[in-house]
Amino acid sequence: MMVIIYPVWAAILSAAVVLLCGPKLIPELHKLKFGQSIRQEGPKSHQIKSGTPTMGGIIIVLGILVGTLTFAHLTVEILLALLITLGYFIIGFIDDYIKVVLKRNLGLTARQKFLGQLIIALLATYLGIHYGVLDMKLWLPLLNININLGFFYYILIWLVLVGTTNAVNLTDGLDGLAAGSVAITSFVYALICLYFVKFDLAILCLSCTGALVAFLKFNKHPAQIFMGDTGSLALGGVISSVAILTHTEILLILIGGLFVIEALSVIIQVVSFHCRHGKRVFLMSPLHHHFELKGWPEVKVVRNFWLISALCGFSGLIILLLS
């Protein structure tokens, strides 16, 4: 019974860490002028957010680490998940540091990010296979069969890690949107981990949920702080690492459906612009900006997208139970 209660305590502890650190970090970031630059081509209503402190992902990751390391056993699975999470956290931190501190708006180049993400993916896959927590097989839900991918398994893991982290990053565009959506997704994955009797991974997931629910106190509209790439890339790392360790890479497409939709909206917009002589499908991408420009209040967009995230997550749970 205590094993099942540990994930709940981990969530509470993670939330407490964020709630205690938030009021201390925000004023310090203000003093250091670690403010977010708002792109000029974005919605005009966002210009008022310029100067809001970013890099709030620091306290989110701190909360996740404290909750996880306090209650979880340091198994190979947990260490691998933390390696992926911290790897993407470092990439995000460097990106934010360049943009906010060095005042280079573009941060890391696409090539630099790609290289960092590739190294993490290859290292994680090699270690996972070497220590026996990854088996180079792809599980197909409903059909309930496993396909041995061989070398292509490395490509699959890279796609899952890079796709998820960048999709979460794209979703982080409105106050509370990414934090609430990932909190829902990580809660769903906590249930999946409990279903597979992976209690330590459940602790990681609920630590993530607890930290994000607490972070919403500072990140809900009007936001006092943004998570930045420091947070969004790390959170993508949590979700994608748990997906590969539970062999639910295919289900992740549905469970993280909101992030897939957001990423697809950007791809569709870019392809349309280049192939249809400047014509756009959406008023602006990612998709949440389209609805803003349609006249929806920011809070309405966020709440509706949270609902989509919940529907996607629990639809994934149903598919799992039917498999």
GROMACS .gro file of C-alpha atoms in nm:
model
  323
    1MET     CA    1   0.000   0.000   0.000
    2MET     CA    2   0.282   0.241   0.086
    3VAL     CA    3   0.434   0.183  -0.257
    4ILE     CA    4   0.114   0.314  -0.418
    5ILE     CA    5   0.099   0.611  -0.181
    6TYR     CA    6   0.456   0.718  -0.258
    7PRO     CA    7   0.364   0.873  -0.599
    8VAL     CA    8   0.102   1.088  -0.424
    9TRP     CA    9   0.355   1.209  -0.167
   10ALA     CA   10   0.601   1.277  -0.448
   11ALA     CA   11   0.343   1.501  -0.617
   12ILE     CA   12   0.280   1.689  -0.292
   13LEU     CA   13   0.651   1.736  -0.225
   14SER     CA   14   0.719   1.854  -0.582
   15ALA     CA   15   0.434   2.103  -0.558
   16ALA     CA   16   0.565   2.231  -0.224
   17VAL     CA   17   0.912   2.287  -0.371
   18VAL     CA   18   0.771   2.493  -0.658
   19LEU     CA   19   0.539   2.693  -0.431
   20LEU     CA   20   0.828   2.774  -0.195
   21CYS     CA   21   1.081   2.857  -0.467
   22GLY     CA   22   0.852   3.055  -0.697
   23PRO     CA   23   0.820   3.369  -0.480
   24LYS     CA   24   1.200   3.372  -0.436
   25LEU     CA   25   1.292   3.310  -0.801
   26ILE     CA   26   1.056   3.559  -0.967
   27PRO     CA   27   1.197   3.874  -0.797
   28GLU     CA   28   1.553   3.754  -0.863
   29LEU     CA   29   1.481   3.706  -1.233
   30HIS     CA   30   1.329   4.056  -1.240
   31LYS     CA   31   1.647   4.199  -1.085
   32LEU     CA   32   1.863   4.016  -1.336
   33LYS     CA   33   1.635   4.139  -1.618
   34PHE     CA   34   1.576   3.783  -1.738
   35GLY     CA   35   1.265   3.896  -1.922
   36GLN     CA   36   1.095   3.729  -2.218
   37SER     CA   37   1.120   3.903  -2.556
   38ILE     CA   38   0.790   3.890  -2.745
   39ARG     CA   39   0.814   3.848  -3.122
   40GLN     CA   40   0.669   4.140  -3.315
   41GLU     CA   41   0.479   3.918  -3.561
   42GLY     CA   42   0.282   3.757  -3.276
   43PRO     CA   43  -0.061   3.867  -3.153
   44LYS     CA   44  -0.054   4.235  -3.051
   45SER     CA   45  -0.212   4.149  -2.715
   46HIS     CA   46   0.109   3.963  -2.622
   47GLN     CA   47   0.326   4.275  -2.631
   48ILE     CA   48   0.219   4.356  -2.275
   49LYS     CA   49   0.395   4.034  -2.167
   50SER     CA   50   0.735   4.164  -2.276
   51GLY     CA   51   0.975   4.161  -1.982
   52THR     CA   52   0.792   3.887  -1.790
   53PRO     CA   53   1.062   3.667  -1.633
   54THR     CA   54   1.133   3.341  -1.813
   55MET     CA   55   1.340   3.030  -1.731
   56GLY     CA   56   1.079   2.926  -1.474
   57GLY     CA   57   1.152   2.572  -1.587
   58ILE     CA   58   1.431   2.578  -1.329
   59ILE     CA   59   1.189   2.542  -1.039
   60ILE     CA   60   0.972   2.293  -1.228
   61VAL     CA   61   1.269   2.062  -1.285
   62LEU     CA   62   1.388   2.119  -0.927
   63GLY     CA   63   1.047   2.011  -0.799
   64ILE     CA   64   1.046   1.702  -1.023
   65LEU     CA   65   1.395   1.605  -0.908
   66VAL     CA   66   1.321   1.648  -0.537
   67GLY     CA   67   0.996   1.450  -0.557
   68THR     CA   68   1.147   1.173  -0.767
   69LEU     CA   69   1.477   1.133  -0.584
   70THR     CA   70   1.306   1.137  -0.244
   71PHE     CA   71   1.057   0.859  -0.313
   72ALA     CA   72   1.175   0.660  -0.617
   73HIS     CA   73   1.439   0.388  -0.625
   74LEU     CA   74   1.732   0.474  -0.849
   75THR     CA   75   1.659   0.201  -1.100
   76VAL     CA   76   1.804   0.198  -1.451
   77GLU     CA   77   1.465   0.317  -1.581
   78ILE     CA   78   1.455   0.618  -1.348
   79LEU     CA   79   1.817   0.710  -1.418
   80LEU     CA   80   1.756   0.687  -1.792
   81ALA     CA   81   1.443   0.902  -1.769
   82LEU     CA   82   1.628   1.160  -1.563
   83LEU     CA   83   1.921   1.155  -1.808
   84ILE     CA   84   1.683   1.239  -2.094
   85THR     CA   85   1.497   1.501  -1.890
   86LEU     CA   86   1.811   1.674  -1.768
   87GLY     CA   87   1.972   1.651  -2.110
   88TYR     CA   88   1.686   1.844  -2.268
   89PHE     CA   89   1.675   2.076  -1.968
   90ILE     CA   90   2.037   2.172  -2.035
   91ILE     CA   91   1.967   2.236  -2.405
   92GLY     CA   92   1.669   2.453  -2.310
   93PHE     CA   93   1.865   2.637  -2.042
   94ILE     CA   94   2.147   2.719  -2.283
   95ASP     CA   95   1.894   2.834  -2.542
   96ASP     CA   96   1.718   3.061  -2.293
   97TYR     CA   97   2.048   3.192  -2.156
   98ILE     CA   98   2.161   3.297  -2.503
   99LYS     CA   99   1.828   3.466  -2.576
  100VAL     CA  100   1.771   3.632  -2.239
  101VAL     CA  101   2.117   3.703  -2.102
  102LEU     CA  102   2.324   3.740  -2.416
  103LYS     CA  103   2.030   3.914  -2.593
  104ARG     CA  104   2.045   3.695  -2.906
  105ASN     CA  105   1.676   3.645  -2.983
  106LEU     CA  106   1.718   3.326  -3.186
  107GLY     CA  107   1.912   3.140  -2.915
  108LEU     CA  108   2.076   2.817  -3.026
  109THR     CA  109   2.076   2.754  -3.399
  110ALA     CA  110   1.858   2.475  -3.538
  111ARG     CA  111   2.174   2.276  -3.618
  112GLN     CA  112   2.304   2.309  -3.262
  113LYS     CA  113   1.971   2.198  -3.113
  114PHE     CA  114   1.952   1.908  -3.358
  115LEU     CA  115   2.301   1.791  -3.264
  116GLY     CA  116   2.229   1.809  -2.890
  117GLN     CA  117   1.897   1.626  -2.927
  118LEU     CA  118   2.059   1.361  -3.147
  119ILE     CA  119   2.337   1.296  -2.895
  120ILE     CA  120   2.089   1.256  -2.609
  121ALA     CA  121   1.866   1.024  -2.813
  122LEU     CA  122   2.153   0.801  -2.927
  123LEU     CA  123   2.306   0.785  -2.579
  124ALA     CA  124   1.972   0.708  -2.414
  125THR     CA  125   1.889   0.437  -2.667
  126TYR     CA  126   2.231   0.272  -2.636
  127LEU     CA  127   2.218   0.273  -2.255
  128GLY     CA  128   1.859   0.152  -2.249
  129ILE     CA  129   1.939  -0.144  -2.475
  130HIS     CA  130   2.268  -0.218  -2.297
  131TYR     CA  131   2.100  -0.234  -1.954
  132GLY     CA  132   1.797  -0.424  -2.080
  133VAL     CA  133   1.517  -0.169  -2.027
  134LEU     CA  134   1.469  -0.115  -2.402
  135ASP     CA  135   1.431  -0.412  -2.637
  136MET     CA  136   1.434  -0.261  -2.988
  137LYS     CA  137   1.069  -0.362  -3.037
  138LEU     CA  138   0.769  -0.147  -3.121
  139TRP     CA  139   0.441  -0.243  -2.951
  140LEU     CA  140   0.125  -0.199  -3.158
  141PRO     CA  141  -0.180  -0.133  -2.936
  142LEU     CA  142  -0.510  -0.311  -3.006
  143LEU     CA  143  -0.322  -0.562  -3.225
  144ASN     CA  144  -0.105  -0.633  -2.918
  145ILE     CA  145   0.196  -0.741  -3.121
  146ASN     CA  146   0.562  -0.643  -3.106
  147ILE     CA  147   0.770  -0.564  -3.414
  148ASN     CA  148   1.148  -0.596  -3.393
  149LEU     CA  149   1.287  -0.282  -3.558
  150GLY     CA  150   1.656  -0.359  -3.532
  151PHE     CA  151   1.869  -0.055  -3.620
  152PHE     CA  152   1.557   0.147  -3.702
  153TYR     CA  153   1.473   0.144  -3.332
  154TYR     CA  154   1.737   0.415  -3.284
  155ILE     CA  155   1.556   0.628  -3.541
  156LEU     CA  156   1.222   0.565  -3.369
  157ILE     CA  157   1.353   0.677  -3.029
  158TRP     CA  158   1.511   0.986  -3.183
  159LEU     CA  159   1.180   1.076  -3.350
  160VAL     CA  160   0.987   1.023  -3.026
  161LEU     CA  161   1.227   1.231  -2.815
  162VAL     CA  162   1.281   1.514  -3.062
  163GLY     CA  163   0.920   1.519  -3.180
  164THR     CA  164   0.776   1.531  -2.828
  165THR     CA  165   1.013   1.791  -2.687
  166ASN     CA  166   0.968   2.025  -2.982
  167ALA     CA  167   0.589   1.976  -2.985
  168VAL     CA  168   0.567   2.068  -2.615
  169ASN     CA  169   0.792   2.365  -2.687
  170LEU     CA  170   0.555   2.485  -2.961
  171THR     CA  171   0.258   2.447  -2.726
  172ASP     CA  172   0.419   2.682  -2.474
  173GLY     CA  173   0.274   3.001  -2.621
  174LEU     CA  174  -0.007   3.108  -2.388
  175ASP     CA  175  -0.023   3.157  -2.012
  176GLY     CA  176  -0.063   2.817  -1.850
  177LEU     CA  177  -0.120   2.627  -2.175
  178ALA     CA  178   0.186   2.401  -2.175
  179ALA     CA  179   0.195   2.366  -1.795
  180GLY     CA  180  -0.166   2.251  -1.770
  181SER     CA  181  -0.150   2.028  -2.077
  182VAL     CA  182   0.167   1.848  -1.970
  183ALA     CA  183   0.027   1.813  -1.614
  184ILE     CA  184  -0.269   1.625  -1.762
  185THR     CA  185  -0.049   1.411  -1.988
  186SER     CA  186   0.193   1.324  -1.709
  187PHE     CA  187  -0.100   1.229  -1.483
  188VAL     CA  188  -0.230   0.994  -1.753
  189TYR     CA  189   0.117   0.843  -1.784
  190ALA     CA  190   0.130   0.797  -1.406
  191LEU     CA  191  -0.183   0.581  -1.437
  192ILE     CA  192  -0.022   0.389  -1.723
  193CYS     CA  193   0.291   0.329  -1.515
  194LEU     CA  194   0.077   0.199  -1.228
  195TYR     CA  195  -0.105  -0.028  -1.477
  196PHE     CA  196   0.232  -0.172  -1.584
  197VAL     CA  197   0.343  -0.190  -1.217
  198LYS     CA  198   0.623   0.059  -1.279
  199PHE     CA  199   0.589   0.244  -0.949
  200ASP     CA  200   0.912   0.440  -0.974
  201LEU     CA  201   0.817   0.583  -1.314
  202ALA     CA  202   0.474   0.666  -1.169
  203ILE     CA  203   0.656   0.867  -0.901
  204LEU     CA  204   0.840   1.060  -1.172
  205CYS     CA  205   0.515   1.131  -1.359
  206LEU     CA  206   0.324   1.247  -1.051
  207SER     CA  207   0.622   1.457  -0.941
  208CYS     CA  208   0.591   1.625  -1.281
  209THR     CA  209   0.215   1.672  -1.237
  210GLY     CA  210   0.254   1.815  -0.887
  211ALA     CA  211   0.529   2.056  -0.992
  212LEU     CA  212   0.322   2.182  -1.287
  213VAL     CA  213  -0.002   2.226  -1.093
  214ALA     CA  214   0.193   2.437  -0.843
  215PHE     CA  215   0.368   2.627  -1.124
  216LEU     CA  216   0.027   2.729  -1.258
  217LYS     CA  217  -0.010   2.951  -0.952
  218PHE     CA  218   0.256   3.175  -1.109
  219ASN     CA  219   0.202   3.088  -1.477
  220LYS     CA  220  -0.177   3.119  -1.513
  221HIS     CA  221  -0.313   3.430  -1.686
  222PRO     CA  222  -0.174   3.690  -1.634
  223ALA     CA  223   0.153   3.502  -1.598
  224GLN     CA  224   0.412   3.619  -1.347
  225ILE     CA  225   0.674   3.390  -1.501
  226PHE     CA  226   0.719   3.173  -1.811
  227MET     CA  227   0.878   2.828  -1.812
  228GLY     CA  228   1.087   2.905  -2.123
  229ASP     CA  229   1.264   2.642  -2.329
  230THR     CA  230   1.430   2.545  -1.999
  231GLY     CA  231   1.098   2.402  -1.890
  232SER     CA  232   0.924   2.299  -2.211
  233LEU     CA  233   1.213   2.089  -2.345
  234ALA     CA  234   1.265   1.922  -2.007
  235LEU     CA  235   0.892   1.842  -1.980
  236GLY     CA  236   0.897   1.695  -2.328
  237GLY     CA  237   1.186   1.483  -2.202
  238VAL     CA  238   0.978   1.352  -1.910
  239ILE     CA  239   0.683   1.255  -2.130
  240SER     CA  240   0.888   1.100  -2.412
  241SER     CA  241   1.119   0.908  -2.178
  242VAL     CA  242   0.826   0.750  -1.994
  243ALA     CA  243   0.662   0.666  -2.327
  244ILE     CA  244   0.965   0.473  -2.450
  245LEU     CA  245   1.018   0.302  -2.113
  246THR     CA  246   0.657   0.180  -2.107
  247HIS     CA  247   0.678   0.084  -2.477
  248THR     CA  248   0.380   0.310  -2.557
  249GLU     CA  249   0.545   0.514  -2.832
  250ILE     CA  250   0.246   0.464  -3.064
  251LEU     CA  251  -0.005   0.548  -2.789
  252LEU     CA  252   0.189   0.870  -2.721
  253ILE     CA  253   0.057   1.003  -3.053
  254LEU     CA  254  -0.295   0.989  -2.905
  255ILE     CA  255  -0.215   1.059  -2.539
  256GLY     CA  256  -0.012   1.365  -2.640
  257GLY     CA  257  -0.258   1.446  -2.916
  258LEU     CA  258  -0.271   1.817  -2.834
  259PHE     CA  259   0.104   1.850  -2.885
  260VAL     CA  260   0.077   1.658  -3.213
  261ILE     CA  261  -0.199   1.895  -3.332
  262GLU     CA  262   0.008   2.201  -3.240
  263ALA     CA  263   0.315   2.068  -3.422
  264LEU     CA  264   0.111   1.967  -3.728
  265SER     CA  265  -0.042   2.315  -3.748
  266VAL     CA  266   0.307   2.460  -3.784
  267ILE     CA  267   0.408   2.205  -4.047
  268ILE     CA  268   0.086   2.261  -4.244
  269GLN     CA  269   0.133   2.638  -4.228
  270VAL     CA  270   0.492   2.623  -4.353
  271VAL     CA  271   0.413   2.377  -4.634
  272SER     CA  272   0.112   2.582  -4.743
  273PHE     CA  273   0.311   2.905  -4.745
  274HIS     CA  274   0.588   2.759  -4.961
  275CYS     CA  275   0.375   2.545  -5.193
  276ARG     CA  276   0.078   2.778  -5.239
  277HIS     CA  277   0.267   3.102  -5.309
  278GLY     CA  278   0.234   3.259  -4.966
  279LYS     CA  279  -0.118   3.136  -4.885
  280ARG     CA  280  -0.176   3.032  -4.526
  281VAL     CA  281  -0.419   2.779  -4.378
  282PHE     CA  282  -0.429   2.939  -4.033
  283LEU     CA  283  -0.431   3.303  -3.931
  284MET     CA  284  -0.115   3.217  -3.735
  285SER     CA  285   0.056   2.904  -3.612
  286PRO     CA  286   0.088   2.725  -3.375
  287LEU     CA  287  -0.287   2.662  -3.363
  288HIS     CA  288  -0.351   2.840  -3.032
  289HIS     CA  289  -0.258   3.172  -3.197
  290HIS     CA  290  -0.511   3.107  -3.475
  291PHE     CA  291  -0.795   3.100  -3.223
  292GLU     CA  292  -0.659   3.408  -3.048
  293LEU     CA  293  -0.670   3.600  -3.376
  294LYS     CA  294  -1.023   3.466  -3.433
  295GLY     CA  295  -1.118   3.666  -3.124
  296TRP     CA  296  -1.111   3.402  -2.851
  297PRO     CA  297  -0.987   3.531  -2.512
  298GLU     CA  298  -0.658   3.374  -2.410
  299VAL     CA  299  -0.814   3.203  -2.108
  300LYS     CA  300  -1.082   3.044  -2.328
  301VAL     CA  301  -0.821   2.906  -2.568
  302VAL     CA  302  -0.619   2.760  -2.281
  303ARG     CA  303  -0.917   2.594  -2.112
  304ASN     CA  304  -1.042   2.441  -2.436
  305PHE     CA  305  -0.695   2.311  -2.521
  306TRP     CA  306  -0.668   2.161  -2.172
  307LEU     CA  307  -0.995   1.982  -2.241
  308ILE     CA  308  -0.855   1.847  -2.569
  309SER     CA  309  -0.545   1.728  -2.382
  310ALA     CA  310  -0.762   1.547  -2.126
  311LEU     CA  311  -0.978   1.384  -2.394
  312CYS     CA  312  -0.668   1.267  -2.582
  313GLY     CA  313  -0.506   1.134  -2.266
  314PHE     CA  314  -0.800   0.935  -2.142
  315SER     CA  315  -0.877   0.807  -2.493
  316GLY     CA  316  -0.525   0.665  -2.488
  317LEU     CA  317  -0.599   0.497  -2.155
  318ILE     CA  318  -0.909   0.332  -2.302
  319ILE     CA  319  -0.710   0.203  -2.599
  320LEU     CA  320  -0.452   0.061  -2.358
  321LEU     CA  321  -0.718  -0.120  -2.155
  322LEU     CA  322  -0.869  -0.263  -2.473
  323SER     CA  323  -0.535  -0.394  -2.599
   0.00000   0.00000   0.00000
